[in-house]
mmCIF file of N, CA and C in Angstrom:
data_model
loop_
_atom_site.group_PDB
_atom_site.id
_atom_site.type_symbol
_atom_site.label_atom_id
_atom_site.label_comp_id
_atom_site.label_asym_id
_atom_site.label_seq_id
_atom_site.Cartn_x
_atom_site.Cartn_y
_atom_site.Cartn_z
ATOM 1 N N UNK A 10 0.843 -1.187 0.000
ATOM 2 C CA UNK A 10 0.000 0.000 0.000
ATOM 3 C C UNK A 10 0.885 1.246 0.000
ATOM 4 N N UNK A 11 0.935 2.372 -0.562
ATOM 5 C CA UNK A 11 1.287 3.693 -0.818
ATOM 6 C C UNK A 11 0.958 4.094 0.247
ATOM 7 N N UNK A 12 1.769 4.782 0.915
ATOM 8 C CA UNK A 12 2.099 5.762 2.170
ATOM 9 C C UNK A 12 1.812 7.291 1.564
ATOM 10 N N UNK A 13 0.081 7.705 2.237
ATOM 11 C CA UNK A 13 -0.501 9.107 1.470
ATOM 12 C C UNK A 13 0.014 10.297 2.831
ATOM 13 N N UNK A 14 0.202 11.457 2.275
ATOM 14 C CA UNK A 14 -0.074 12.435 3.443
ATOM 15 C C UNK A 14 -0.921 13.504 3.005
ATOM 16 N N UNK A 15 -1.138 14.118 3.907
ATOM 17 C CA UNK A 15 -1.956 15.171 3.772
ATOM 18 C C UNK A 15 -1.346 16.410 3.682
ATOM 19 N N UNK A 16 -1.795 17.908 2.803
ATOM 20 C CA UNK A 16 -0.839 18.521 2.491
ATOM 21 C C UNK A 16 -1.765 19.276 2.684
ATOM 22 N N UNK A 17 -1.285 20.760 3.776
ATOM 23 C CA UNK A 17 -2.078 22.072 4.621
ATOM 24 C C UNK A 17 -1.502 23.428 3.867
ATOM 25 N N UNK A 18 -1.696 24.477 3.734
ATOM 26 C CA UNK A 18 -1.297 25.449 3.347
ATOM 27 C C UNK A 18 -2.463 26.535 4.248
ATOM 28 N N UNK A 19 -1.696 26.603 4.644
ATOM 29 C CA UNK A 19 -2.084 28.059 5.483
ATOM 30 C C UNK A 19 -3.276 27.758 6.407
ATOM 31 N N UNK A 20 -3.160 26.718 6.867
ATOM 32 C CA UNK A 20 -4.110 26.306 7.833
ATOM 33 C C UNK A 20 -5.281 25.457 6.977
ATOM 34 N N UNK A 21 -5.376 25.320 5.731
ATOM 35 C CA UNK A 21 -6.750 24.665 5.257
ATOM 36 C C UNK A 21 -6.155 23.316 4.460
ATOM 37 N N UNK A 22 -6.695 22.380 4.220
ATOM 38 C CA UNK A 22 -6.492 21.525 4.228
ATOM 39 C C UNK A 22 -6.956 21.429 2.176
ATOM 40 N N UNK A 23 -5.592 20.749 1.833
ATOM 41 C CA UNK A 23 -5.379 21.211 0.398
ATOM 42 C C UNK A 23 -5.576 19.593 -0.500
ATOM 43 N N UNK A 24 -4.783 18.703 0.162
ATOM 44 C CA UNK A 24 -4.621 17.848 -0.933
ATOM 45 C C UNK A 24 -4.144 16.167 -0.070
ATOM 46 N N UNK A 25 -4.809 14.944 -0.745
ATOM 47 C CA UNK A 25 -4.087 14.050 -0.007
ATOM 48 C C UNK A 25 -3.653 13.394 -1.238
ATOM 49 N N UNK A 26 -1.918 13.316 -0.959
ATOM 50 C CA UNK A 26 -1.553 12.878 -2.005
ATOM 51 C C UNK A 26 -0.122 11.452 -1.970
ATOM 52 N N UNK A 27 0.211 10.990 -2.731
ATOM 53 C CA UNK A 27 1.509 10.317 -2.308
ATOM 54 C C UNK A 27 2.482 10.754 -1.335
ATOM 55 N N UNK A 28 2.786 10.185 -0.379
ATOM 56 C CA UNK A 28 4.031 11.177 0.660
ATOM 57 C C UNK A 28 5.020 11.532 -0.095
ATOM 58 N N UNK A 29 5.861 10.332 -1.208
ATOM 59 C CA UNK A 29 7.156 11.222 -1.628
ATOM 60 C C UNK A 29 6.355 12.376 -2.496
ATOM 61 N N UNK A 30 5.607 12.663 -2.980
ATOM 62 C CA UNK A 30 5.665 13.770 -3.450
ATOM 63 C C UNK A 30 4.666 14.495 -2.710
ATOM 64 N N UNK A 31 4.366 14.462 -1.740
ATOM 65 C CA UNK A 31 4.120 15.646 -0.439
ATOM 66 C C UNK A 31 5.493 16.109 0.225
ATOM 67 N N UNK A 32 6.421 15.257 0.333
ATOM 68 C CA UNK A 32 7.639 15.585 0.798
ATOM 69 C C UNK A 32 8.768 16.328 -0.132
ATOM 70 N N UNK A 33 8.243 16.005 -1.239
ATOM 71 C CA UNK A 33 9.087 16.520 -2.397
ATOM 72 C C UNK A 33 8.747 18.266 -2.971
ATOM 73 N N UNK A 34 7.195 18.380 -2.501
ATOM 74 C CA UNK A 34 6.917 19.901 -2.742
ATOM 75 C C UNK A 34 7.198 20.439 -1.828
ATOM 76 N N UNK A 35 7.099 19.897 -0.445
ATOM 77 C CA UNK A 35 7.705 20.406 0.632
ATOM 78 C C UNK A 35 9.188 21.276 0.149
ATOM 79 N N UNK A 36 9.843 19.992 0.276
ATOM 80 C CA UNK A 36 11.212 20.396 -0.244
ATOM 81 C C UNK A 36 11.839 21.787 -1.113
ATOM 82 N N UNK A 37 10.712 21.579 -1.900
ATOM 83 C CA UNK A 37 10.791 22.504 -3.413
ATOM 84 C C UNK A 37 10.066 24.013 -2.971
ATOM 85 N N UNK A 38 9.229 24.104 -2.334
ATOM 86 C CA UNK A 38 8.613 24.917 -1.740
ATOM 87 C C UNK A 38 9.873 25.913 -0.728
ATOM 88 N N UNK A 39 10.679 24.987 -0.360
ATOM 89 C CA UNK A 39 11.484 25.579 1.012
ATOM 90 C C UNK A 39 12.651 26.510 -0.305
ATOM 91 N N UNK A 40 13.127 25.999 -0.986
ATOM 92 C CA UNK A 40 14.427 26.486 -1.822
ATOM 93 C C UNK A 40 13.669 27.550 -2.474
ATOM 94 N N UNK A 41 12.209 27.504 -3.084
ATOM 95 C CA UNK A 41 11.659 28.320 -3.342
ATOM 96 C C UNK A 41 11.459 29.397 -2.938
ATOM 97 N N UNK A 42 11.054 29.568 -1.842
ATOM 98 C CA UNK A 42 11.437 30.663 -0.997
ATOM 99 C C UNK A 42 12.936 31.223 -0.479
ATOM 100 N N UNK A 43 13.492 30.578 -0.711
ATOM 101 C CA UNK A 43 15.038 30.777 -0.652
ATOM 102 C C UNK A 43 15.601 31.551 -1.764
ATOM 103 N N UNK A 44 15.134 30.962 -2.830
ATOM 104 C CA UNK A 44 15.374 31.913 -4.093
ATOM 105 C C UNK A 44 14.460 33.223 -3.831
ATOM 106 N N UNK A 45 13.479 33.503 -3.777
ATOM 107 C CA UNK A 45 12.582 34.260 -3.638
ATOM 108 C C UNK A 45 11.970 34.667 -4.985
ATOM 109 N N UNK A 46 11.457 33.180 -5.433
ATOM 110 C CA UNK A 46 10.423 33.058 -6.822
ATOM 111 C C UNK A 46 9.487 32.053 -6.412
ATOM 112 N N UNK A 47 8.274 31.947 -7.551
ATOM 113 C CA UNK A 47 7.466 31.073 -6.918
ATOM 114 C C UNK A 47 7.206 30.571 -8.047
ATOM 115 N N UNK A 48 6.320 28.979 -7.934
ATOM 116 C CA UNK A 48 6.290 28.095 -9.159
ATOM 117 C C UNK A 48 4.661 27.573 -8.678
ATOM 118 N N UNK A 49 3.624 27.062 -9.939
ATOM 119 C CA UNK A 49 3.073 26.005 -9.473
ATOM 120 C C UNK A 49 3.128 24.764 -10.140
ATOM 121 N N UNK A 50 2.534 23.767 -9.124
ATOM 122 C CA UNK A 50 3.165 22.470 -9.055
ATOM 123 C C UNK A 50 1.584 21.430 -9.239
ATOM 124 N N UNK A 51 1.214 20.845 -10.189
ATOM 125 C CA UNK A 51 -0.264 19.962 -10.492
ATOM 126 C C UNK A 51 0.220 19.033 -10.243
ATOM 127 N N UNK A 52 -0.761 18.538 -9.076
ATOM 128 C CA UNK A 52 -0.167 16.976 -8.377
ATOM 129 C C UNK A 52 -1.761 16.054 -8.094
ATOM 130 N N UNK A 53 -1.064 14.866 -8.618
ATOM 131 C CA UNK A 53 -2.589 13.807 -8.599
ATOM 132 C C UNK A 53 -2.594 13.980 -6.925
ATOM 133 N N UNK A 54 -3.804 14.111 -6.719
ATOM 134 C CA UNK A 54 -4.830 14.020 -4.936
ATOM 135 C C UNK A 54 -5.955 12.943 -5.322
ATOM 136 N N UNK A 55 -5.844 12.821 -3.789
ATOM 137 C CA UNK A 55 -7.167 11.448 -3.521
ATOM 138 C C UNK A 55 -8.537 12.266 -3.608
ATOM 139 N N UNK A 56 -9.711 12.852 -3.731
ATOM 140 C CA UNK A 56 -10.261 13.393 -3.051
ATOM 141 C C UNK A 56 -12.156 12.790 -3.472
ATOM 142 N N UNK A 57 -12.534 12.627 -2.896
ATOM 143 C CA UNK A 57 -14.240 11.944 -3.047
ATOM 144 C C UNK A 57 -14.044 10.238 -3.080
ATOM 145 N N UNK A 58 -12.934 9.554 -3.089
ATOM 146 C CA UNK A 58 -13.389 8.309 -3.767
ATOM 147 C C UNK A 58 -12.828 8.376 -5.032
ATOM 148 N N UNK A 59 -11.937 9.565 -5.626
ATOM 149 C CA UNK A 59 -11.112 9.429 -6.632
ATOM 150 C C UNK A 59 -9.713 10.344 -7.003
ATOM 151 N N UNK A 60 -9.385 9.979 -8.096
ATOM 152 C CA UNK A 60 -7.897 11.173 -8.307
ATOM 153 C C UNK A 60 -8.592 11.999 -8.832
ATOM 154 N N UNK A 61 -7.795 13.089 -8.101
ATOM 155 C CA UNK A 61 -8.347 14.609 -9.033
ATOM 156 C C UNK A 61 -7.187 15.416 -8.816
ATOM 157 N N UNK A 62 -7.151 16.605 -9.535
ATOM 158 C CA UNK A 62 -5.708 16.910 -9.545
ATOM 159 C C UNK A 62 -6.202 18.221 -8.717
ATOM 160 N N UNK A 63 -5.005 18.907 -7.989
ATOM 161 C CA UNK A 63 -4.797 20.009 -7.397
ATOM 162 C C UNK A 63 -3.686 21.042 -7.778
ATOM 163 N N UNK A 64 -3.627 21.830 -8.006
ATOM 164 C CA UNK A 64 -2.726 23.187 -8.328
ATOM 165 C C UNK A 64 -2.434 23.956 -7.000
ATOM 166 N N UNK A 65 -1.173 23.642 -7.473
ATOM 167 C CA UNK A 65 -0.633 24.592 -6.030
ATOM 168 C C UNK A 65 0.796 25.818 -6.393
ATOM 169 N N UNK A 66 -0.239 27.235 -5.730
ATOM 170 C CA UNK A 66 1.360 27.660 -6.301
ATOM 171 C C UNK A 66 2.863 28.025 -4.614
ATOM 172 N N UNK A 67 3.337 27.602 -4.929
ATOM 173 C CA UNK A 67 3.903 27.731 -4.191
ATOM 174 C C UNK A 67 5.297 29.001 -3.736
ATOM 175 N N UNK A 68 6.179 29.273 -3.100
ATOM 176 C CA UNK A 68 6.839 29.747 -3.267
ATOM 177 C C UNK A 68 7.272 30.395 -1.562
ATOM 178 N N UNK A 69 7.748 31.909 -1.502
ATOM 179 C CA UNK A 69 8.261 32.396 -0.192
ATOM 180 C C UNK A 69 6.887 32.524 0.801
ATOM 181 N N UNK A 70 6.424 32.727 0.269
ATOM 182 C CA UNK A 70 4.880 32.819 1.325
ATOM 183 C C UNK A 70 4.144 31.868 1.648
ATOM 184 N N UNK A 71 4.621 30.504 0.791
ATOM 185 C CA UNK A 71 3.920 29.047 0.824
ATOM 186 C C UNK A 71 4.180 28.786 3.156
ATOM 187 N N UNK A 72 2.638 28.423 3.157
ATOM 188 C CA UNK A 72 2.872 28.333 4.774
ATOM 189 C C UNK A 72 2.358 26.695 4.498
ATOM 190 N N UNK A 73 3.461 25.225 4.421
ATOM 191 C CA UNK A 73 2.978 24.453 4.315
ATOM 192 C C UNK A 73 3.063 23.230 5.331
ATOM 193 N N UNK A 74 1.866 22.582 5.515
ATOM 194 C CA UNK A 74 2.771 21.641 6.799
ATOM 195 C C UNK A 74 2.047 20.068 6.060
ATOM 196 N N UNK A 75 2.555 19.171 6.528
ATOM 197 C CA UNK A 75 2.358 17.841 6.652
ATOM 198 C C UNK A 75 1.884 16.846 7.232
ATOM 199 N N UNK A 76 0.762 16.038 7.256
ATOM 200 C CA UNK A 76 0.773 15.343 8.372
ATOM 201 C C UNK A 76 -0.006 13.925 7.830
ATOM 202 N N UNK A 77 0.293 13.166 8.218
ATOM 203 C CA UNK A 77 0.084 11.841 7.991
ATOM 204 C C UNK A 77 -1.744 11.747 7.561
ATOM 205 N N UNK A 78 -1.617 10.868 6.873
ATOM 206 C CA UNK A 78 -3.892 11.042 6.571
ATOM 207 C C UNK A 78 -4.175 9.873 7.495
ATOM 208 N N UNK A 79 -5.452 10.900 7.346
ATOM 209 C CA UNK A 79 -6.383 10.345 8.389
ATOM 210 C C UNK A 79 -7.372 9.298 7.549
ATOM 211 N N UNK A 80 -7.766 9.520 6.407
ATOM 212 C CA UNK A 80 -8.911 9.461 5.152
ATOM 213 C C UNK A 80 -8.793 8.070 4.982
ATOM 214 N N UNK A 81 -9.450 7.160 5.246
ATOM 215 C CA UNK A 81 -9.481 5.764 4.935
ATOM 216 C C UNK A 81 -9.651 5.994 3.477
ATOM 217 N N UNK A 82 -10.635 6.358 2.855
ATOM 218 C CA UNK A 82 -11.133 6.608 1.735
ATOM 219 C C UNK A 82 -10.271 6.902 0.920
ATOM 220 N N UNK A 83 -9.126 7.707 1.164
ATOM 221 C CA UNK A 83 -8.337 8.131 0.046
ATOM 222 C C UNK A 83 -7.359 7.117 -0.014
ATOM 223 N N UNK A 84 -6.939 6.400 0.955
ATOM 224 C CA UNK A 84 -5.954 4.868 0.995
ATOM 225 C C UNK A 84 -6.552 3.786 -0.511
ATOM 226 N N UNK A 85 -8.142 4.129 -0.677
ATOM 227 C CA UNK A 85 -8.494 3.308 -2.029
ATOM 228 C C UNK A 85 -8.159 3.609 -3.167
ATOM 229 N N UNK A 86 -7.938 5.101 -3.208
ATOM 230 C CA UNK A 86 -7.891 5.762 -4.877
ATOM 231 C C UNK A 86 -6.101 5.529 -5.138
ATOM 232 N N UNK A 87 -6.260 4.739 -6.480
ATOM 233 C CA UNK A 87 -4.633 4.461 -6.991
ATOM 234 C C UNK A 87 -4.488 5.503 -7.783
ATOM 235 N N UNK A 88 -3.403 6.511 -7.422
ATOM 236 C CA UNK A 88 -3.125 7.588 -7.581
ATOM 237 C C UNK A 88 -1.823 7.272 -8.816
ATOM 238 N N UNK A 89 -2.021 8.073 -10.125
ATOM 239 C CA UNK A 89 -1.537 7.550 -11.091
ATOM 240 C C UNK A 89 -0.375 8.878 -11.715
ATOM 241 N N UNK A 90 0.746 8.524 -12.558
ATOM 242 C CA UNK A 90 1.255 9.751 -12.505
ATOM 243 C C UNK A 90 2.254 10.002 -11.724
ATOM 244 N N UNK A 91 2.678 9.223 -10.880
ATOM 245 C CA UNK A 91 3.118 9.770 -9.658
ATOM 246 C C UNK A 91 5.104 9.899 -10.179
ATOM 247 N N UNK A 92 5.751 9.333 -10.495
ATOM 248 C CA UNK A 92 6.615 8.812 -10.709
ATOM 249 C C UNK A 92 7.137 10.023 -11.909
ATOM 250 N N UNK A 93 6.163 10.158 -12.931
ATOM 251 C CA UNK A 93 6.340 11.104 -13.869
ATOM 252 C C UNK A 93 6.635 12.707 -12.928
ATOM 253 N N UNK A 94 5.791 13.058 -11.990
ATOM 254 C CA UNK A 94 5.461 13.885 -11.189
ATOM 255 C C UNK A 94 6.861 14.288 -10.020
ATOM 256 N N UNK A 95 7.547 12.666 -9.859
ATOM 257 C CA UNK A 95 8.853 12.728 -8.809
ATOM 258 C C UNK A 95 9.781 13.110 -9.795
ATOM 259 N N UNK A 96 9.821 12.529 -10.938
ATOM 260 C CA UNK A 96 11.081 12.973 -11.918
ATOM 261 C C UNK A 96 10.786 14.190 -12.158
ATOM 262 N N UNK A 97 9.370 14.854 -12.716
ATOM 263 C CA UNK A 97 9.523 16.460 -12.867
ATOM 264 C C UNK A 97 9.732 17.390 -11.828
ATOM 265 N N UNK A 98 9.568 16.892 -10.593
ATOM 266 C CA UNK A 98 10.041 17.608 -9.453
ATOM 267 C C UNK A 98 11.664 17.667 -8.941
ATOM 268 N N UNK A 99 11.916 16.689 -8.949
ATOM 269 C CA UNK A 99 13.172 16.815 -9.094
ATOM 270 C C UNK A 99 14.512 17.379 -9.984
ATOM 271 N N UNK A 100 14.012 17.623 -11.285
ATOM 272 C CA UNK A 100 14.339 17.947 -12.356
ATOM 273 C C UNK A 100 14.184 19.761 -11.733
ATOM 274 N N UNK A 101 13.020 19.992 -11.725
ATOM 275 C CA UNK A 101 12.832 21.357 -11.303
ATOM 276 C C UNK A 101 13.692 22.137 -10.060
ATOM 277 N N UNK A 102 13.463 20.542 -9.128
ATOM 278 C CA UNK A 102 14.313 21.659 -8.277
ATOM 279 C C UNK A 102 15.943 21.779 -8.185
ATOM 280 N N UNK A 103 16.537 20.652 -9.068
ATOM 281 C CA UNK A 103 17.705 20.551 -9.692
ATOM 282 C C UNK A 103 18.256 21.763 -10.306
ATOM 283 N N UNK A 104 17.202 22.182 -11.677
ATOM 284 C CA UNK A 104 17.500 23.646 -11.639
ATOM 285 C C UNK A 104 17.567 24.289 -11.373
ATOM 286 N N UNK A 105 16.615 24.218 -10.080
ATOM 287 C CA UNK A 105 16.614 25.902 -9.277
ATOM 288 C C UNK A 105 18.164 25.964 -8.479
ATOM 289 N N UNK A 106 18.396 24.790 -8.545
ATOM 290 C CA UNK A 106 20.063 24.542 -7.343
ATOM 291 C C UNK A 106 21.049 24.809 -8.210
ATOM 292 N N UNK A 107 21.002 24.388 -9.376
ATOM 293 C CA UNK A 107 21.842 24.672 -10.489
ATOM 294 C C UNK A 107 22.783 23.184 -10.442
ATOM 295 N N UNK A 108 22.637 22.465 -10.022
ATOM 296 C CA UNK A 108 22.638 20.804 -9.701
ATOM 297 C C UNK A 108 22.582 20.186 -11.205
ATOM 298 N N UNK A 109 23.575 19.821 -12.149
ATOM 299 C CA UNK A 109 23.643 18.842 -13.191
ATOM 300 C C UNK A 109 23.379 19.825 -14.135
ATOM 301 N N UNK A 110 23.525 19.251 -15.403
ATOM 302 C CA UNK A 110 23.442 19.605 -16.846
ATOM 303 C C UNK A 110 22.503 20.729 -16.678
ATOM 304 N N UNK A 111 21.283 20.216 -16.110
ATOM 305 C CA UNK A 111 20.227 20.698 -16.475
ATOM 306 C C UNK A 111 20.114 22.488 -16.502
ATOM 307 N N UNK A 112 19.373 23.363 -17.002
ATOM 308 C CA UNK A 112 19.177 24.673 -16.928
ATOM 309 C C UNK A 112 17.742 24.893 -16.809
ATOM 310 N N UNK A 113 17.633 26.024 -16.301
ATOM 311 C CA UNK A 113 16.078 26.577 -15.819
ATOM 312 C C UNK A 113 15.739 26.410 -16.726
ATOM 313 N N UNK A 114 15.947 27.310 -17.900
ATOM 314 C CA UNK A 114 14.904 26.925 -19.047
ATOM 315 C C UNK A 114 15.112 25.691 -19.358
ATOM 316 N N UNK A 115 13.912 25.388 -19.950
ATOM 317 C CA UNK A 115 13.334 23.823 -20.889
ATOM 318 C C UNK A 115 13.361 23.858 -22.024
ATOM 319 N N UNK A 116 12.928 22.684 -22.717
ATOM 320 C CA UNK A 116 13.026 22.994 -24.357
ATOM 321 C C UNK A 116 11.444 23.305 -24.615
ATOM 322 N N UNK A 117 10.948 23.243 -23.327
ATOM 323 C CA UNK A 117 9.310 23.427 -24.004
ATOM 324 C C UNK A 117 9.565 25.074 -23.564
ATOM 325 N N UNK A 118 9.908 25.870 -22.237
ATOM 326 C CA UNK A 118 10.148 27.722 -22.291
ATOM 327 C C UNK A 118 11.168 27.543 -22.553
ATOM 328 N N UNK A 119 12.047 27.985 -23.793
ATOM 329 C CA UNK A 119 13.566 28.091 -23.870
ATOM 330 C C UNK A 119 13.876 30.015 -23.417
ATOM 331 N N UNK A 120 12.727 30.344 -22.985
ATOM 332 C CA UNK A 120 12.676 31.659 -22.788
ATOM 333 C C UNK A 120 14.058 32.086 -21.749
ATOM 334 N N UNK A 121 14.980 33.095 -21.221
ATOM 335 C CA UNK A 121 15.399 32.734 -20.148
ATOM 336 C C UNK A 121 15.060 33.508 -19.114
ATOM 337 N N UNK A 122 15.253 33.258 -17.849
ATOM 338 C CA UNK A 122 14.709 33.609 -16.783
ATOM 339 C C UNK A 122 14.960 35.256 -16.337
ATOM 340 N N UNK A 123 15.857 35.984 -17.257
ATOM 341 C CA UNK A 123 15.970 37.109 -17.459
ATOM 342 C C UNK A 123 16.798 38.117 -18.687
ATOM 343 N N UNK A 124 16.413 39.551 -18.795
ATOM 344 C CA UNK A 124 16.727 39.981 -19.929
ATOM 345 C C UNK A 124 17.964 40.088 -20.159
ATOM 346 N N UNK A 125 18.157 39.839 -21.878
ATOM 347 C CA UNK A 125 19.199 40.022 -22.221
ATOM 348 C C UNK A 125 19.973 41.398 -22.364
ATOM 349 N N UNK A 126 19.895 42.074 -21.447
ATOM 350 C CA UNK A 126 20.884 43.568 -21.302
ATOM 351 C C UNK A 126 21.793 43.814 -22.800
ATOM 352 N N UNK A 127 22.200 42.967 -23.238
ATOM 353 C CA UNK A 127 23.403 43.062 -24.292
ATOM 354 C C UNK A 127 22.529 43.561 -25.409
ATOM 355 N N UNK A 128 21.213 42.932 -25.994
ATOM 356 C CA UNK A 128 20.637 43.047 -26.945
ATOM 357 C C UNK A 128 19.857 44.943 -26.918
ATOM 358 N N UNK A 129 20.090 45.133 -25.258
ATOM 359 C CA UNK A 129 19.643 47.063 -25.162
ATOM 360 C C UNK A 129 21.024 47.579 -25.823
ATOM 361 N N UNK A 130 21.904 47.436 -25.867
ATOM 362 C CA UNK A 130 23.195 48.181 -25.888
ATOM 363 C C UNK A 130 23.461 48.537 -27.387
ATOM 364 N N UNK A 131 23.885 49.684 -27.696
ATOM 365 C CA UNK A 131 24.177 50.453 -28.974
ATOM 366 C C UNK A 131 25.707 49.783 -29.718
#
């Protein structure tokens, strides 16, 4: 059985989802605010008796806490995605660390994360 937690933001109760990736936005959330930018993050949740997805944006103001579920109900829903979801999280916050090959931009925004000053210059 998958080990779910429950994921709080600012006192209300947001999402029950896989722990590694409750622990993993955690994570991403904290450096996030460290940088002092913010991202959001669509993560499969248990919620009615099924998966449904939740949007979360996160960042320096993210007030998030953790705590083990209570929800029998959500222990049934096989939460799908998940794995795709740990590699894109990790990937993300790889970049934000500057950790491996990888670079902020993607090939899907090759935009970069700020202006090119050189291209103002006479």
């Amino acid at each position: 059985m998958v080990e779910l937690k429950r994921i709080s933001m600012a006192g209300a109760d947001i999402a029950v989802t896989d722990a590694r990736v409750a622990d993993l936005v955690l994570e991403y959330a904290m450096h996030l605010g460290r940088a002092g930018t913010t991202d959001t993050v669509v993560l499969p949740v248990a919620r009615n008796g099924q998966q449904e997805q939740a949007s979360l944006l996160i960042g320096p103001a993210s007030q998030i806490a953790l705590m083990e579920n209570d929800d029998r109900k959500a222990e049934k829903v096989e939460l799908t995605g998940i794995d795709e979801l740990l590699a894109d999280l990790r990937r993300r916050l790889d970049a934000l660390l500057g950790r491996g090959a990888q670079a902020i931009a993607t090939e899907a925004d090759p935009r970069p994360d700020h202006d090119d000053f050189d291209a103002y210059s006479d």
